């Protein structure tokens, strides 16, 4: 007999200081005691088992990303690859996938690698480096702008816009974030629109996209622009967070260093494992399109379901020794990049940038070490650092 909403005896507040610092014990408790639990404040079901998370992500018929399928209005400006579901999503998703595959990722990797090496050399000369500002943000901005084929905006100005948008993703927990988020999104729109109107021969991913949508109708053209915004802002903020999390994990696990020095061939699997271990995207939401059950828990049509990637990625039923870093973990079907029709479009590029960073650390023999308090940002969706003081030592 299916039960109605069931709250968990495990208290889970993603914005609590201790949870921000280390959410994994609470996520394990949730997964162990109430793997599908109703959260009163977030007004959604929290899904924490790997198998259940995968089920939600795979079954886009039953679990909608697009709220319009449940009769909920969505502003036109939000309709991008990220919100549209199949079949409407297909054309825009495949356009961006094709554009991505048409890019010379080796050349991109080389230029990002060069930028990282220069930054590391500068960092080595300083006793303490705030690695989010000095390393993660500039590297992410260079990488995304190179990929899209655009001139990057000034970092300080852009970081402010991006932070405000990122924080507004938690507007459900704090409505005061809505208005600043709206203003920052308008600034992002102006920036991205300018890339669609510049004259001359556009290059990079956006050049490809523009060339292949010249004859698209107004609806499709709008989806394309909105998706370009997601690529730029989402790609930048997630990559920044991922670079910071990776550096933090490396700084606290010095045992990795001699292993990777001996086995450079493990860098690719290691960066995937580092995303599984402490990835930047904590979760995503879907809406149930009908009544559905998880064991004896019934989720009703229209209810919100939050898939917690960070919990699924430490599920012992899916990963042996989930709280350990296993650099050669293979296969490693973690959910750090999502799964299914909304899986990350930037996975290949992100993997390359993370690998290039680890390669550069190995080449320069500069390994990060903790150099002070590293507070997390008070954001529930994105797991990232507000500051990350590190020193880089041979
Ligand atoms: C390590 C870095 C990154 C991680 C861990 C990551 C993670 C994710 C995750 C978990 C999702 C799925 C969210 C969901 O199901 O709702 C996603 C979607 C997406 N990501 Fe990433 N991402 C990263 C970097 C990037 C980069 C660099 C780009 C762009 C170049 C990018 C572009 C996108 C886009 C466009 C989507 C939406 C896809 C869709 O809904 O069809 N991501 N990402």
mmCIF file with all atom_site columns, N, CA and C in Angstrom, residues 193-257:
data_model
loop_
_atom_site.group_PDB
_atom_site.id
_atom_site.type_symbol
_atom_site.label_atom_id
_atom_site.label_alt_id
_atom_site.label_comp_id
_atom_site.label_asym_id
_atom_site.label_entity_id
_atom_site.label_seq_id
_atom_site.pdbx_PDB_ins_code
_atom_site.Cartn_x
_atom_site.Cartn_y
_atom_site.Cartn_z
_atom_site.occupancy
_atom_site.B_iso_or_equiv
_atom_site.pdbx_formal_charge
_atom_site.auth_seq_id
_atom_site.auth_comp_id
_atom_site.auth_asym_id
_atom_site.auth_atom_id
_atom_site.pdbx_PDB_model_num
ATOM 1   N N  . UNK A 1 193 ? 23.208 38.382 -26.719 1.00 0.00 ? 193 UNK A N  1
ATOM 2   C CA . UNK A 1 193 ? 22.574 38.917 -27.935 1.00 0.00 ? 193 UNK A CA 1
ATOM 3   C C  . UNK A 1 193 ? 23.597 39.656 -28.784 1.00 0.00 ? 193 UNK A C  1
ATOM 4   N N  . UNK A 1 194 ? 24.548 40.339 -28.112 1.00 0.00 ? 194 UNK A N  1
ATOM 5   C CA . UNK A 1 194 ? 25.544 41.091 -28.890 1.00 0.00 ? 194 UNK A CA 1
ATOM 6   C C  . UNK A 1 194 ? 26.392 40.133 -29.739 1.00 0.00 ? 194 UNK A C  1
ATOM 7   N N  . UNK A 1 195 ? 26.590 38.904 -29.283 1.00 0.00 ? 195 UNK A N  1
ATOM 8   C CA . UNK A 1 195 ? 27.377 37.939 -30.064 1.00 0.00 ? 195 UNK A CA 1
ATOM 9   C C  . UNK A 1 195 ? 26.599 37.435 -31.283 1.00 0.00 ? 195 UNK A C  1
ATOM 10  N N  . UNK A 1 196 ? 25.287 37.566 -31.222 1.00 0.00 ? 196 UNK A N  1
ATOM 11  C CA . UNK A 1 196 ? 24.485 37.120 -32.366 1.00 0.00 ? 196 UNK A CA 1
ATOM 12  C C  . UNK A 1 196 ? 24.301 38.223 -33.390 1.00 0.00 ? 196 UNK A C  1
ATOM 13  N N  . UNK A 1 197 ? 24.677 39.446 -33.023 1.00 0.00 ? 197 UNK A N  1
ATOM 14  C CA . UNK A 1 197 ? 24.429 40.544 -33.960 1.00 0.00 ? 197 UNK A CA 1
ATOM 15  C C  . UNK A 1 197 ? 25.715 41.134 -34.524 1.00 0.00 ? 197 UNK A C  1
ATOM 16  N N  . UNK A 1 198 ? 26.891 40.738 -33.937 1.00 0.00 ? 198 UNK A N  1
ATOM 17  C CA . UNK A 1 198 ? 28.131 41.323 -34.471 1.00 0.00 ? 198 UNK A CA 1
ATOM 18  C C  . UNK A 1 198 ? 28.292 40.926 -35.937 1.00 0.00 ? 198 UNK A C  1
ATOM 19  N N  . UNK A 1 199 ? 28.831 41.867 -36.695 1.00 0.00 ? 199 UNK A N  1
ATOM 20  C CA . UNK A 1 199 ? 29.054 41.559 -38.109 1.00 0.00 ? 199 UNK A CA 1
ATOM 21  C C  . UNK A 1 199 ? 30.411 40.872 -38.252 1.00 0.00 ? 199 UNK A C  1
ATOM 22  N N  . UNK A 1 200 ? 30.693 40.386 -39.432 1.00 0.00 ? 200 UNK A N  1
ATOM 23  C CA . UNK A 1 200 ? 31.953 39.670 -39.643 1.00 0.00 ? 200 UNK A CA 1
ATOM 24  C C  . UNK A 1 200 ? 31.691 38.186 -39.523 1.00 0.00 ? 200 UNK A C  1
ATOM 25  N N  . UNK A 1 201 ? 32.753 37.441 -39.691 1.00 0.00 ? 201 UNK A N  1
ATOM 26  C CA . UNK A 1 201 ? 32.617 35.988 -39.726 1.00 0.00 ? 201 UNK A CA 1
ATOM 27  C C  . UNK A 1 201 ? 32.778 35.412 -38.314 1.00 0.00 ? 201 UNK A C  1
ATOM 28  N N  . UNK A 1 202 ? 31.675 35.011 -37.689 1.00 0.00 ? 202 UNK A N  1
ATOM 29  C CA . UNK A 1 202 ? 31.820 34.504 -36.327 1.00 0.00 ? 202 UNK A CA 1
ATOM 30  C C  . UNK A 1 202 ? 32.523 33.149 -36.318 1.00 0.00 ? 202 UNK A C  1
ATOM 31  N N  . UNK A 1 203 ? 33.267 32.891 -35.258 1.00 0.00 ? 203 UNK A N  1
ATOM 32  C CA . UNK A 1 203 ? 34.009 31.628 -35.202 1.00 0.00 ? 203 UNK A CA 1
ATOM 33  C C  . UNK A 1 203 ? 33.505 30.778 -34.041 1.00 0.00 ? 203 UNK A C  1
ATOM 34  N N  . UNK A 1 204 ? 34.207 29.679 -33.777 1.00 0.00 ? 204 UNK A N  1
ATOM 35  C CA . UNK A 1 204 ? 33.890 28.832 -32.629 1.00 0.00 ? 204 UNK A CA 1
ATOM 36  C C  . UNK A 1 204 ? 32.499 28.229 -32.697 1.00 0.00 ? 204 UNK A C  1
ATOM 37  N N  . UNK A 1 205 ? 32.073 27.758 -31.546 1.00 0.00 ? 205 UNK A N  1
ATOM 38  C CA . UNK A 1 205 ? 30.792 27.059 -31.474 1.00 0.00 ? 205 UNK A CA 1
ATOM 39  C C  . UNK A 1 205 ? 29.622 27.961 -31.890 1.00 0.00 ? 205 UNK A C  1
ATOM 40  N N  . UNK A 1 206 ? 29.661 29.202 -31.438 1.00 0.00 ? 206 UNK A N  1
ATOM 41  C CA . UNK A 1 206 ? 28.551 30.091 -31.801 1.00 0.00 ? 206 UNK A CA 1
ATOM 42  C C  . UNK A 1 206 ? 28.570 30.424 -33.285 1.00 0.00 ? 206 UNK A C  1
ATOM 43  N N  . UNK A 1 207 ? 29.768 30.465 -33.882 1.00 0.00 ? 207 UNK A N  1
ATOM 44  C CA . UNK A 1 207 ? 29.860 30.684 -35.325 1.00 0.00 ? 207 UNK A CA 1
ATOM 45  C C  . UNK A 1 207 ? 29.137 29.569 -36.059 1.00 0.00 ? 207 UNK A C  1
ATOM 46  N N  . UNK A 1 208 ? 29.379 28.329 -35.623 1.00 0.00 ? 208 UNK A N  1
ATOM 47  C CA . UNK A 1 208 ? 28.731 27.163 -36.230 1.00 0.00 ? 208 UNK A CA 1
ATOM 48  C C  . UNK A 1 208 ? 27.204 27.263 -36.052 1.00 0.00 ? 208 UNK A C  1
ATOM 49  N N  . UNK A 1 209 ? 26.810 27.581 -34.836 1.00 0.00 ? 209 UNK A N  1
ATOM 50  C CA . UNK A 1 209 ? 25.380 27.645 -34.525 1.00 0.00 ? 209 UNK A CA 1
ATOM 51  C C  . UNK A 1 209 ? 24.695 28.733 -35.369 1.00 0.00 ? 209 UNK A C  1
ATOM 52  N N  . UNK A 1 210 ? 25.353 29.880 -35.460 1.00 0.00 ? 210 UNK A N  1
ATOM 53  C CA . UNK A 1 210 ? 24.763 30.979 -36.244 1.00 0.00 ? 210 UNK A CA 1
ATOM 54  C C  . UNK A 1 210 ? 24.628 30.570 -37.708 1.00 0.00 ? 210 UNK A C  1
ATOM 55  N N  . UNK A 1 211 ? 25.683 29.945 -38.229 1.00 0.00 ? 211 UNK A N  1
ATOM 56  C CA . UNK A 1 211 ? 25.660 29.553 -39.648 1.00 0.00 ? 211 UNK A CA 1
ATOM 57  C C  . UNK A 1 211 ? 24.548 28.544 -39.926 1.00 0.00 ? 211 UNK A C  1
ATOM 58  N N  . UNK A 1 212 ? 24.220 27.720 -38.948 1.00 0.00 ? 212 UNK A N  1
ATOM 59  C CA . UNK A 1 212 ? 23.229 26.669 -39.178 1.00 0.00 ? 212 UNK A CA 1
ATOM 60  C C  . UNK A 1 212 ? 21.823 27.035 -38.708 1.00 0.00 ? 212 UNK A C  1
ATOM 61  N N  . UNK A 1 213 ? 21.656 28.284 -38.262 1.00 0.00 ? 213 UNK A N  1
ATOM 62  C CA . UNK A 1 213 ? 20.292 28.676 -37.882 1.00 0.00 ? 213 UNK A CA 1
ATOM 63  C C  . UNK A 1 213 ? 19.840 29.921 -38.634 1.00 0.00 ? 213 UNK A C  1
ATOM 64  N N  . UNK A 1 214 ? 20.598 30.237 -39.693 1.00 0.00 ? 214 UNK A N  1
ATOM 65  C CA . UNK A 1 214 ? 20.260 31.448 -40.441 1.00 0.00 ? 214 UNK A CA 1
ATOM 66  C C  . UNK A 1 214 ? 18.804 31.418 -40.904 1.00 0.00 ? 214 UNK A C  1
ATOM 67  N N  . UNK A 1 215 ? 18.315 30.219 -41.277 1.00 0.00 ? 215 UNK A N  1
ATOM 68  C CA . UNK A 1 215 ? 16.951 30.142 -41.817 1.00 0.00 ? 215 UNK A CA 1
ATOM 69  C C  . UNK A 1 215 ? 15.934 29.640 -40.790 1.00 0.00 ? 215 UNK A C  1
ATOM 70  N N  . UNK A 1 216 ? 16.338 29.555 -39.542 1.00 0.00 ? 216 UNK A N  1
ATOM 71  C CA . UNK A 1 216 ? 15.410 29.018 -38.536 1.00 0.00 ? 216 UNK A CA 1
ATOM 72  C C  . UNK A 1 216 ? 14.288 30.020 -38.270 1.00 0.00 ? 216 UNK A C  1
ATOM 73  N N  . UNK A 1 217 ? 13.134 29.499 -37.916 1.00 0.00 ? 217 UNK A N  1
ATOM 74  C CA . UNK A 1 217 ? 12.001 30.368 -37.582 1.00 0.00 ? 217 UNK A CA 1
ATOM 75  C C  . UNK A 1 217 ? 12.268 31.090 -36.265 1.00 0.00 ? 217 UNK A C  1
ATOM 76  N N  . UNK A 1 218 ? 11.413 32.080 -35.919 1.00 0.00 ? 218 UNK A N  1
ATOM 77  C CA . UNK A 1 218 ? 11.677 32.885 -34.713 1.00 0.00 ? 218 UNK A CA 1
ATOM 78  C C  . UNK A 1 218 ? 11.687 32.056 -33.430 1.00 0.00 ? 218 UNK A C  1
ATOM 79  N N  . UNK A 1 219 ? 10.844 31.006 -33.367 1.00 0.00 ? 219 UNK A N  1
ATOM 80  C CA . UNK A 1 219 ? 10.790 30.206 -32.144 1.00 0.00 ? 219 UNK A CA 1
ATOM 81  C C  . UNK A 1 219 ? 12.125 29.469 -31.933 1.00 0.00 ? 219 UNK A C  1
ATOM 82  N N  . UNK A 1 220 ? 12.593 28.818 -33.008 1.00 0.00 ? 220 UNK A N  1
ATOM 83  C CA . UNK A 1 220 ? 13.839 28.067 -32.913 1.00 0.00 ? 220 UNK A CA 1
ATOM 84  C C  . UNK A 1 220 ? 15.014 29.016 -32.642 1.00 0.00 ? 220 UNK A C  1
ATOM 85  N N  . UNK A 1 221 ? 15.006 30.183 -33.302 1.00 0.00 ? 221 UNK A N  1
ATOM 86  C CA . UNK A 1 221 ? 16.095 31.156 -33.102 1.00 0.00 ? 221 UNK A CA 1
ATOM 87  C C  . UNK A 1 221 ? 16.143 31.593 -31.638 1.00 0.00 ? 221 UNK A C  1
ATOM 88  N N  . UNK A 1 222 ? 14.992 31.736 -31.026 1.00 0.00 ? 222 UNK A N  1
ATOM 89  C CA . UNK A 1 222 ? 14.962 32.139 -29.605 1.00 0.00 ? 222 UNK A CA 1
ATOM 90  C C  . UNK A 1 222 ? 15.522 31.027 -28.731 1.00 0.00 ? 222 UNK A C  1
ATOM 91  N N  . UNK A 1 223 ? 15.146 29.775 -28.990 1.00 0.00 ? 223 UNK A N  1
ATOM 92  C CA . UNK A 1 223 ? 15.696 28.662 -28.197 1.00 0.00 ? 223 UNK A CA 1
ATOM 93  C C  . UNK A 1 223 ? 17.221 28.631 -28.298 1.00 0.00 ? 223 UNK A C  1
ATOM 94  N N  . UNK A 1 224 ? 17.705 28.917 -29.500 1.00 0.00 ? 224 UNK A N  1
ATOM 95  C CA . UNK A 1 224 ? 19.154 28.865 -29.732 1.00 0.00 ? 224 UNK A CA 1
ATOM 96  C C  . UNK A 1 224 ? 19.865 29.938 -28.888 1.00 0.00 ? 224 UNK A C  1
ATOM 97  N N  . UNK A 1 225 ? 19.336 31.140 -28.887 1.00 0.00 ? 225 UNK A N  1
ATOM 98  C CA . UNK A 1 225 ? 19.959 32.211 -28.091 1.00 0.00 ? 225 UNK A CA 1
ATOM 99  C C  . UNK A 1 225 ? 19.904 31.890 -26.603 1.00 0.00 ? 225 UNK A C  1
ATOM 100 N N  . UNK A 1 226 ? 18.768 31.390 -26.173 1.00 0.00 ? 226 UNK A N  1
ATOM 101 C CA . UNK A 1 226 ? 18.649 31.079 -24.741 1.00 0.00 ? 226 UNK A CA 1
ATOM 102 C C  . UNK A 1 226 ? 19.607 29.950 -24.365 1.00 0.00 ? 226 UNK A C  1
ATOM 103 N N  . UNK A 1 227 ? 19.814 29.029 -25.288 1.00 0.00 ? 227 UNK A N  1
ATOM 104 C CA . UNK A 1 227 ? 20.746 27.930 -25.003 1.00 0.00 ? 227 UNK A CA 1
ATOM 105 C C  . UNK A 1 227 ? 22.185 28.447 -24.982 1.00 0.00 ? 227 UNK A C  1
ATOM 106 N N  . UNK A 1 228 ? 22.485 29.418 -25.835 1.00 0.00 ? 228 UNK A N  1
ATOM 107 C CA . UNK A 1 228 ? 23.831 30.011 -25.823 1.00 0.00 ? 228 UNK A CA 1
ATOM 108 C C  . UNK A 1 228 ? 24.096 30.647 -24.451 1.00 0.00 ? 228 UNK A C  1
ATOM 109 N N  . UNK A 1 229 ? 23.071 31.232 -23.859 1.00 0.00 ? 229 UNK A N  1
ATOM 110 C CA . UNK A 1 229 ? 23.226 31.813 -22.522 1.00 0.00 ? 229 UNK A CA 1
ATOM 111 C C  . UNK A 1 229 ? 23.541 30.726 -21.503 1.00 0.00 ? 229 UNK A C  1
ATOM 112 N N  . UNK A 1 230 ? 22.810 29.622 -21.597 1.00 0.00 ? 230 UNK A N  1
ATOM 113 C CA . UNK A 1 230 ? 23.041 28.517 -20.653 1.00 0.00 ? 230 UNK A CA 1
ATOM 114 C C  . UNK A 1 230 ? 24.466 27.985 -20.823 1.00 0.00 ? 230 UNK A C  1
ATOM 115 N N  . UNK A 1 231 ? 24.889 27.850 -22.077 1.00 0.00 ? 231 UNK A N  1
ATOM 116 C CA . UNK A 1 231 ? 26.249 27.344 -22.331 1.00 0.00 ? 231 UNK A CA 1
ATOM 117 C C  . UNK A 1 231 ? 27.274 28.269 -21.677 1.00 0.00 ? 231 UNK A C  1
ATOM 118 N N  . UNK A 1 232 ? 27.085 29.571 -21.888 1.00 0.00 ? 232 UNK A N  1
ATOM 119 C CA . UNK A 1 232 ? 28.096 30.509 -21.394 1.00 0.00 ? 232 UNK A CA 1
ATOM 120 C C  . UNK A 1 232 ? 28.044 30.625 -19.870 1.00 0.00 ? 232 UNK A C  1
ATOM 121 N N  . UNK A 1 233 ? 26.869 30.935 -19.345 1.00 0.00 ? 233 UNK A N  1
ATOM 122 C CA . UNK A 1 233 ? 26.787 31.159 -17.892 1.00 0.00 ? 233 UNK A CA 1
ATOM 123 C C  . UNK A 1 233 ? 26.888 29.846 -17.117 1.00 0.00 ? 233 UNK A C  1
ATOM 124 N N  . UNK A 1 234 ? 26.095 28.852 -17.557 1.00 0.00 ? 234 UNK A N  1
ATOM 125 C CA . UNK A 1 234 ? 26.107 27.563 -16.855 1.00 0.00 ? 234 UNK A CA 1
ATOM 126 C C  . UNK A 1 234 ? 27.479 26.910 -16.977 1.00 0.00 ? 234 UNK A C  1
ATOM 127 N N  . UNK A 1 235 ? 28.031 26.954 -18.180 1.00 0.00 ? 235 UNK A N  1
ATOM 128 C CA . UNK A 1 235 ? 29.344 26.347 -18.414 1.00 0.00 ? 235 UNK A CA 1
ATOM 129 C C  . UNK A 1 235 ? 30.413 27.015 -17.569 1.00 0.00 ? 235 UNK A C  1
ATOM 130 N N  . UNK A 1 236 ? 30.401 28.350 -17.552 1.00 0.00 ? 236 UNK A N  1
ATOM 131 C CA . UNK A 1 236 ? 31.406 29.089 -16.763 1.00 0.00 ? 236 UNK A CA 1
ATOM 132 C C  . UNK A 1 236 ? 31.264 28.774 -15.271 1.00 0.00 ? 236 UNK A C  1
ATOM 133 N N  . UNK A 1 237 ? 30.045 28.886 -14.734 1.00 0.00 ? 237 UNK A N  1
ATOM 134 C CA . UNK A 1 237 ? 29.912 28.754 -13.274 1.00 0.00 ? 237 UNK A CA 1
ATOM 135 C C  . UNK A 1 237 ? 30.182 27.317 -12.833 1.00 0.00 ? 237 UNK A C  1
ATOM 136 N N  . UNK A 1 238 ? 29.758 26.351 -13.629 1.00 0.00 ? 238 UNK A N  1
ATOM 137 C CA . UNK A 1 238 ? 29.983 24.958 -13.226 1.00 0.00 ? 238 UNK A CA 1
ATOM 138 C C  . UNK A 1 238 ? 31.454 24.590 -13.345 1.00 0.00 ? 238 UNK A C  1
ATOM 139 N N  . UNK A 1 239 ? 32.069 25.057 -14.417 1.00 0.00 ? 239 UNK A N  1
ATOM 140 C CA . UNK A 1 239 ? 33.496 24.745 -14.585 1.00 0.00 ? 239 UNK A CA 1
ATOM 141 C C  . UNK A 1 239 ? 34.326 25.419 -13.488 1.00 0.00 ? 239 UNK A C  1
ATOM 142 N N  . UNK A 1 240 ? 33.981 26.652 -13.148 1.00 0.00 ? 240 UNK A N  1
ATOM 143 C CA . UNK A 1 240 ? 34.687 27.343 -12.061 1.00 0.00 ? 240 UNK A CA 1
ATOM 144 C C  . UNK A 1 240 ? 34.574 26.527 -10.777 1.00 0.00 ? 240 UNK A C  1
ATOM 145 N N  . UNK A 1 241 ? 33.335 26.109 -10.469 1.00 0.00 ? 241 UNK A N  1
ATOM 146 C CA . UNK A 1 241 ? 33.104 25.342 -9.239  1.00 0.00 ? 241 UNK A CA 1
ATOM 147 C C  . UNK A 1 241 ? 33.866 24.020 -9.280  1.00 0.00 ? 241 UNK A C  1
ATOM 148 N N  . UNK A 1 242 ? 33.849 23.371 -10.441 1.00 0.00 ? 242 UNK A N  1
ATOM 149 C CA . UNK A 1 242 ? 34.514 22.064 -10.561 1.00 0.00 ? 242 UNK A CA 1
ATOM 150 C C  . UNK A 1 242 ? 36.029 22.213 -10.378 1.00 0.00 ? 242 UNK A C  1
ATOM 151 N N  . UNK A 1 243 ? 36.600 23.272 -10.953 1.00 0.00 ? 243 UNK A N  1
ATOM 152 C CA . UNK A 1 243 ? 38.049 23.490 -10.816 1.00 0.00 ? 243 UNK A CA 1
ATOM 153 C C  . UNK A 1 243 ? 38.397 23.715 -9.347  1.00 0.00 ? 243 UNK A C  1
ATOM 154 N N  . UNK A 1 244 ? 37.572 24.505 -8.654  1.00 0.00 ? 244 UNK A N  1
ATOM 155 C CA . UNK A 1 244 ? 37.812 24.770 -7.234  1.00 0.00 ? 244 UNK A CA 1
ATOM 156 C C  . UNK A 1 244 ? 37.692 23.495 -6.402  1.00 0.00 ? 244 UNK A C  1
ATOM 157 N N  . UNK A 1 245 ? 36.619 22.723 -6.636  1.00 0.00 ? 245 UNK A N  1
ATOM 158 C CA . UNK A 1 245 ? 36.439 21.484 -5.859  1.00 0.00 ? 245 UNK A CA 1
ATOM 159 C C  . UNK A 1 245 ? 37.605 20.522 -6.098  1.00 0.00 ? 245 UNK A C  1
ATOM 160 N N  . UNK A 1 246 ? 38.022 20.451 -7.352  1.00 0.00 ? 246 UNK A N  1
ATOM 161 C CA . UNK A 1 246 ? 39.128 19.536 -7.682  1.00 0.00 ? 246 UNK A CA 1
ATOM 162 C C  . UNK A 1 246 ? 40.412 19.962 -6.965  1.00 0.00 ? 246 UNK A C  1
ATOM 163 N N  . UNK A 1 247 ? 40.716 21.268 -7.007  1.00 0.00 ? 247 UNK A N  1
ATOM 164 C CA . UNK A 1 247 ? 41.934 21.745 -6.332  1.00 0.00 ? 247 UNK A CA 1
ATOM 165 C C  . UNK A 1 247 ? 41.860 21.488 -4.828  1.00 0.00 ? 247 UNK A C  1
ATOM 166 N N  . UNK A 1 248 ? 40.668 21.694 -4.266  1.00 0.00 ? 248 UNK A N  1
ATOM 167 C CA . UNK A 1 248 ? 40.490 21.480 -2.823  1.00 0.00 ? 248 UNK A CA 1
ATOM 168 C C  . UNK A 1 248 ? 40.714 20.005 -2.474  1.00 0.00 ? 248 UNK A C  1
ATOM 169 N N  . UNK A 1 249 ? 40.130 19.112 -3.256  1.00 0.00 ? 249 UNK A N  1
ATOM 170 C CA . UNK A 1 249 ? 40.310 17.681 -2.976  1.00 0.00 ? 249 UNK A CA 1
ATOM 171 C C  . UNK A 1 249 ? 41.781 17.295 -3.123  1.00 0.00 ? 249 UNK A C  1
ATOM 172 N N  . UNK A 1 250 ? 42.424 17.795 -4.161  1.00 0.00 ? 250 UNK A N  1
ATOM 173 C CA . UNK A 1 250 ? 43.851 17.472 -4.348  1.00 0.00 ? 250 UNK A CA 1
ATOM 174 C C  . UNK A 1 250 ? 44.674 17.982 -3.163  1.00 0.00 ? 250 UNK A C  1
ATOM 175 N N  . UNK A 1 251 ? 44.331 19.201 -2.697  1.00 0.00 ? 251 UNK A N  1
ATOM 176 C CA . UNK A 1 251 ? 45.098 19.790 -1.594  1.00 0.00 ? 251 UNK A CA 1
ATOM 177 C C  . UNK A 1 251 ? 44.957 18.967 -0.312  1.00 0.00 ? 251 UNK A C  1
ATOM 178 N N  . UNK A 1 252 ? 43.814 18.308 -0.160  1.00 0.00 ? 252 UNK A N  1
ATOM 179 C CA . UNK A 1 252 ? 43.573 17.533 1.063   1.00 0.00 ? 252 UNK A CA 1
ATOM 180 C C  . UNK A 1 252 ? 43.886 16.047 0.892   1.00 0.00 ? 252 UNK A C  1
ATOM 181 N N  . UNK A 1 253 ? 44.323 15.657 -0.258  1.00 0.00 ? 253 UNK A N  1
ATOM 182 C CA . UNK A 1 253 ? 44.669 14.245 -0.500  1.00 0.00 ? 253 UNK A CA 1
ATOM 183 C C  . UNK A 1 253 ? 46.033 14.164 -1.170  1.00 0.00 ? 253 UNK A C  1
ATOM 184 N N  . UNK A 1 254 ? 47.043 14.465 -0.379  1.00 0.00 ? 254 UNK A N  1
ATOM 185 C CA . UNK A 1 254 ? 48.386 14.510 -0.967  1.00 0.00 ? 254 UNK A CA 1
ATOM 186 C C  . UNK A 1 254 ? 48.875 13.134 -1.412  1.00 0.00 ? 254 UNK A C  1
ATOM 187 N N  . UNK A 1 255 ? 48.196 12.102 -0.961  1.00 0.00 ? 255 UNK A N  1
ATOM 188 C CA . UNK A 1 255 ? 48.610 10.749 -1.369  1.00 0.00 ? 255 UNK A CA 1
ATOM 189 C C  . UNK A 1 255 ? 48.395 10.524 -2.874  1.00 0.00 ? 255 UNK A C  1
ATOM 190 N N  . UNK A 1 256 ? 47.578 11.393 -3.488  1.00 0.00 ? 256 UNK A N  1
ATOM 191 C CA . UNK A 1 256 ? 47.314 11.242 -4.934  1.00 0.00 ? 256 UNK A CA 1
ATOM 192 C C  . UNK A 1 256 ? 48.559 11.565 -5.766  1.00 0.00 ? 256 UNK A C  1
ATOM 193 N N  . UNK A 1 257 ? 49.311 12.521 -5.297  1.00 0.00 ? 257 UNK A N  1
ATOM 194 C CA . UNK A 1 257 ? 50.424 13.111 -6.051  1.00 0.00 ? 257 UNK A CA 1
ATOM 195 C C  . UNK A 1 257 ? 51.441 12.070 -6.536  1.00 0.00 ? 257 UNK A C  1
#
